[in-house]
Short mmCIF file of C-alpha atoms in Angstrom, two decimals:
data_model
loop_
_atom_site.label_atom_id
_atom_site.label_comp_id
_atom_site.label_asym_id
_atom_site.label_seq_id
_atom_site.Cartn_x
_atom_site.Cartn_y
_atom_site.Cartn_z
CA GLN X 148 -53.30 199.58 148.79
CA VAL X 149 -50.90 196.65 148.93
CA THR X 150 -48.70 196.24 151.88
CA LEU X 151 -46.51 193.39 153.14
CA LYS X 152 -44.73 192.81 156.43
CA GLU X 153 -42.22 190.08 157.32
CA SER X 154 -41.73 188.60 160.82
CA GLY X 155 -39.25 186.18 162.14
CA PRO X 156 -37.06 185.08 165.11
CA GLY X 157 -34.31 187.77 164.65
CA ILE X 158 -31.53 185.42 165.73
CA LEU X 159 -31.27 181.45 165.59
CA GLN X 160 -28.41 179.07 166.11
CA PRO X 161 -26.54 177.25 163.34
CA SER X 162 -28.32 174.09 162.05
CA GLN X 163 -31.68 175.48 163.23
CA ALA X 164 -34.64 175.90 160.78
CA LEU X 165 -35.89 179.40 160.07
CA SER X 166 -39.58 180.13 159.80
CA LEU X 167 -40.61 183.33 158.49
CA THR X 168 -44.15 184.75 158.15
CA CYS X 169 -45.30 187.42 155.55
CA THR X 170 -48.55 189.13 156.50
CA PHE X 171 -50.16 191.10 153.70
CA SER X 172 -53.07 193.27 152.79
CA GLY X 173 -54.60 194.70 149.78
CA PHE X 174 -54.85 191.61 147.82
CA SER X 175 -55.86 187.90 148.29
CA LEU X 176 -53.55 185.12 147.44
CA SER X 177 -56.44 183.22 146.28
CA THR X 178 -57.10 185.68 143.34
CA TYR X 179 -56.01 184.44 139.98
CA GLY X 180 -52.53 185.85 139.08
CA MET X 181 -51.24 186.72 142.46
CA ARG X 182 -48.22 185.39 143.93
CA VAL X 183 -45.89 186.04 146.90
CA SER X 184 -42.24 185.51 146.73
CA TRP X 185 -39.31 185.59 149.31
CA ILE X 186 -35.97 187.30 148.51
CA ARG X 187 -32.93 187.76 150.79
CA GLN X 188 -29.81 190.20 150.91
CA PRO X 189 -26.81 189.74 153.08
CA SER X 190 -25.67 193.01 154.58
CA GLY X 191 -23.76 194.92 151.76
CA LYS X 192 -24.47 192.38 149.08
CA GLY X 193 -26.97 191.51 146.21
CA LEU X 194 -30.56 190.18 146.05
CA GLU X 195 -31.15 186.67 145.96
CA TRP X 196 -34.63 185.08 145.01
CA LEU X 197 -35.44 182.31 147.07
CA ALA X 198 -39.27 181.02 146.64
CA THR X 199 -42.40 181.82 145.21
CA ILE X 200 -46.11 180.68 145.80
CA ASP X 201 -48.96 181.21 143.51
CA TRP X 202 -52.59 181.79 144.06
CA ASP X 203 -53.37 178.23 142.91
CA ASP X 204 -50.66 176.85 145.23
CA ASP X 205 -47.97 176.13 142.61
CA LYS X 206 -44.47 176.46 144.31
CA TYR X 207 -41.22 177.63 142.80
CA TYR X 208 -37.77 177.35 144.23
CA ASN X 209 -34.25 178.68 143.62
CA PRO X 210 -32.49 175.52 142.37
CA SER X 211 -29.46 176.19 144.38
CA LEU X 212 -31.46 176.06 147.70
CA LYS X 213 -34.34 174.05 146.65
CA SER X 214 -33.58 171.10 149.16
CA ARG X 215 -33.80 173.42 152.17
CA LEU X 216 -36.73 175.68 151.15
CA THR X 217 -40.51 175.22 151.95
CA VAL X 218 -43.01 177.79 151.00
CA SER X 219 -46.77 177.85 152.01
CA LYS X 220 -49.62 180.08 152.43
CA ASP X 221 -52.81 180.64 154.56
CA THR X 222 -55.19 182.53 152.36
CA SER X 223 -57.76 182.91 154.99
CA ASN X 224 -55.43 184.85 157.20
CA ASN X 225 -53.54 186.64 154.33
CA GLN X 226 -50.25 185.15 155.20
CA ALA X 227 -47.49 183.40 153.41
CA PHE X 228 -44.53 181.37 155.12
CA LEU X 229 -41.01 180.33 154.31
CA LYS X 230 -39.09 177.75 156.03
CA ILE X 231 -35.37 177.23 155.64
CA THR X 232 -33.78 174.26 157.20
CA SER X 233 -30.06 173.76 158.35
CA MET X 234 -29.28 177.50 158.84
CA ASP X 235 -25.74 178.58 158.73
CA SER X 236 -23.82 181.72 159.19
CA ALA X 237 -23.88 182.19 155.33
CA ASP X 238 -27.92 182.56 155.59
CA THR X 239 -27.54 185.65 157.79
CA ALA X 240 -29.39 188.32 155.82
CA THR X 241 -32.41 190.57 155.61
CA TYR X 242 -35.31 188.57 154.26
CA TYR X 243 -38.09 190.29 152.25
CA CYS X 244 -41.42 189.10 150.89
CA ALA X 245 -42.84 190.70 147.61
CA TRP X 246 -46.05 190.67 145.86
CA THR X 247 -46.34 189.98 141.97
CA SER X 248 -49.37 190.67 139.97
CA ARG X 249 -48.74 192.00 136.44
CA ALA X 250 -45.23 193.08 137.46
CA PRO X 251 -42.56 191.03 139.28
CA PHE X 252 -42.01 192.01 142.79
CA ALA X 253 -43.92 195.28 142.58
CA TYR X 254 -44.32 195.67 146.29
CA TRP X 255 -42.03 194.54 148.96
CA GLY X 256 -42.16 194.46 152.79
CA GLN X 257 -39.76 196.29 154.83
CA GLY X 258 -37.63 193.17 155.44
CA THR X 259 -36.63 191.27 158.60
CA LEU X 260 -33.05 190.72 159.40
CA VAL X 261 -32.17 187.25 160.47
CA THR X 262 -28.89 186.53 162.16
CA VAL X 263 -27.32 183.03 162.37
CA SER X 264 -24.87 182.86 165.31
CA SER X 265 -23.96 180.55 168.23
CA ASP Q 137 -30.68 178.37 135.19
CA ILE Q 138 -30.31 181.80 133.68
CA GLN Q 139 -27.55 183.95 134.84
CA MET Q 140 -27.60 187.74 134.69
CA THR Q 141 -24.30 189.66 134.07
CA GLN Q 142 -24.78 193.27 135.40
CA SER Q 143 -22.03 196.03 134.86
CA PRO Q 144 -20.51 198.13 135.93
CA PRO Q 145 -20.51 197.14 139.61
CA SER Q 146 -20.16 200.92 140.46
CA LEU Q 147 -20.67 204.13 138.81
CA SER Q 148 -19.70 207.74 139.50
CA ALA Q 149 -21.67 210.57 138.14
CA SER Q 150 -22.12 214.28 138.39
CA LEU Q 151 -25.54 215.82 138.71
CA GLY Q 152 -27.11 216.22 135.25
CA ASP Q 153 -25.05 213.20 133.74
CA LYS Q 154 -26.53 210.48 131.70
CA VAL Q 155 -25.56 207.04 133.11
CA THR Q 156 -26.13 203.52 131.60
CA ILE Q 157 -26.27 200.15 133.17
CA THR Q 158 -26.15 196.91 131.34
CA CYS Q 159 -27.31 193.48 131.91
CA GLN Q 160 -26.60 190.53 129.77
CA ALA Q 161 -28.49 187.21 130.19
CA SER Q 162 -26.94 183.82 129.55
CA GLN Q 163 -29.80 183.13 127.25
CA ASN Q 164 -32.69 184.93 125.35
CA ILE Q 165 -35.17 186.29 127.97
CA ASN Q 166 -37.55 187.73 125.53
CA LYS Q 167 -37.59 191.14 127.07
CA TYR Q 168 -38.61 189.86 130.48
CA ILE Q 169 -36.40 192.12 132.47
CA ALA Q 170 -37.27 194.51 135.30
CA TRP Q 171 -35.15 197.19 137.00
CA TYR Q 172 -35.17 198.06 140.76
CA GLN Q 173 -33.77 200.91 142.69
CA GLN Q 174 -32.67 200.41 146.37
CA LYS Q 175 -31.65 202.96 148.69
CA PRO Q 176 -29.58 202.11 152.03
CA GLY Q 177 -31.72 200.44 154.67
CA LYS Q 178 -34.83 200.37 152.28
CA ALA Q 179 -36.37 197.59 150.16
CA PRO Q 180 -36.04 197.62 146.50
CA ARG Q 181 -38.50 199.70 144.38
CA LEU Q 182 -39.60 198.58 140.90
CA LEU Q 183 -38.80 201.18 138.41
CA ILE Q 184 -39.31 199.33 134.97
CA ARG Q 185 -40.75 196.09 133.85
CA TYR Q 186 -40.70 194.23 130.48
CA THR Q 187 -37.66 196.04 129.47
CA SER Q 188 -39.07 199.41 128.97
CA THR Q 189 -42.43 199.92 130.69
CA LEU Q 190 -42.20 202.58 133.48
CA GLU Q 191 -44.12 201.79 136.60
CA SER Q 192 -46.43 204.32 137.97
CA GLY Q 193 -44.45 207.09 139.78
CA THR Q 194 -41.20 206.39 137.83
CA PRO Q 195 -39.75 209.59 136.58
CA SER Q 196 -39.33 209.80 132.83
CA ARG Q 197 -35.59 210.28 133.13
CA PHE Q 198 -35.42 206.59 133.71
CA SER Q 199 -35.54 204.46 130.72
CA GLY Q 200 -34.84 200.85 129.56
CA SER Q 201 -34.20 199.12 126.23
CA GLY Q 202 -32.85 195.93 124.83
CA SER Q 203 -33.85 192.58 123.40
CA GLY Q 204 -32.52 188.90 123.18
CA ARG Q 205 -29.80 188.57 125.72
CA ASP Q 206 -28.84 192.21 126.06
CA TYR Q 207 -30.48 194.98 127.95
CA SER Q 208 -29.62 198.43 129.07
CA PHE Q 209 -31.02 200.90 131.75
CA SER Q 210 -30.35 204.54 131.74
CA ILE Q 211 -30.80 207.65 133.72
CA SER Q 212 -30.66 210.87 131.99
CA ASN Q 213 -29.95 214.05 134.00
CA VAL Q 214 -28.97 212.37 137.20
CA GLU Q 215 -30.45 213.91 140.33
CA SER Q 216 -29.28 213.67 143.78
CA GLU Q 217 -32.28 211.40 144.79
CA ASP Q 218 -31.14 208.88 142.18
CA ILE Q 219 -28.10 207.96 144.34
CA ALA Q 220 -28.83 204.40 145.13
CA SER Q 221 -28.14 200.73 143.97
CA TYR Q 222 -29.66 199.30 140.83
CA TYR Q 223 -30.49 195.66 140.10
CA CYS Q 224 -31.77 194.01 136.95
CA LEU Q 225 -33.96 190.94 137.40
CA GLN Q 226 -34.96 188.34 134.66
CA TYR Q 227 -38.37 186.76 135.07
CA VAL Q 228 -38.90 184.65 132.03
CA ASN Q 229 -37.78 181.51 133.78
CA LEU Q 230 -38.01 181.65 137.54
CA TYR Q 231 -36.09 184.65 138.76
CA THR Q 232 -32.47 185.86 138.73
CA PHE Q 233 -31.15 189.21 139.80
CA GLY Q 234 -27.94 190.85 138.44
CA ALA Q 235 -25.18 191.70 141.09
CA GLY Q 236 -26.22 195.26 141.21
CA THR Q 237 -24.61 198.65 140.40
CA LYS Q 238 -23.88 201.25 143.03
CA LEU Q 239 -24.42 204.71 141.73
CA GLU Q 240 -22.37 207.41 143.48
CA LEU Q 241 -21.92 211.09 143.15
CA LYS Q 242 -18.54 212.23 141.57
#
């Protein structure tokens, strides 16, 4: 059974960097074809794909945010990470990680709310 | 970048109705479209992948079709548990979500 859970700081100040962790079970990110992605959703708004990391460490980023994003993984501890620099109030959202194998974003974490406020 | 234009933004239906949501891609996405259901306070749930393949556990009243740039998602015989927001996703080239459709009861 695949499960994922996001963790983060909850609140941070403008201009700070956000670091998020996705801890998962039920698959290995070193197995061929596996990938973990990050998606966010401002309250009451739509979904926005941010970044994806593959089993072979290939990385993909949303072109509109690419300069601010870094995705990485720790396969031995079943974790994936997302860093976003220069956070602003517009980045306030629920951040999700999701698993892709045959199907895109087949399983999601519960999400973690990140609020950017001074 | 591929853009996804989803319509309508909201939809009002009675129980038992058939409803249809459309997504138009800015270019041919070769059927690489998925559909998600999201209920308030919950993570999205994958219902359909590759245009029309139902995921395990997706009721048969859900369906998808389309090709090229134009795709649709339908719910026949709407039930109360279907009240949610629905999103399309293209995954042929990176990923792009549609803006979403909120399904409400009439």
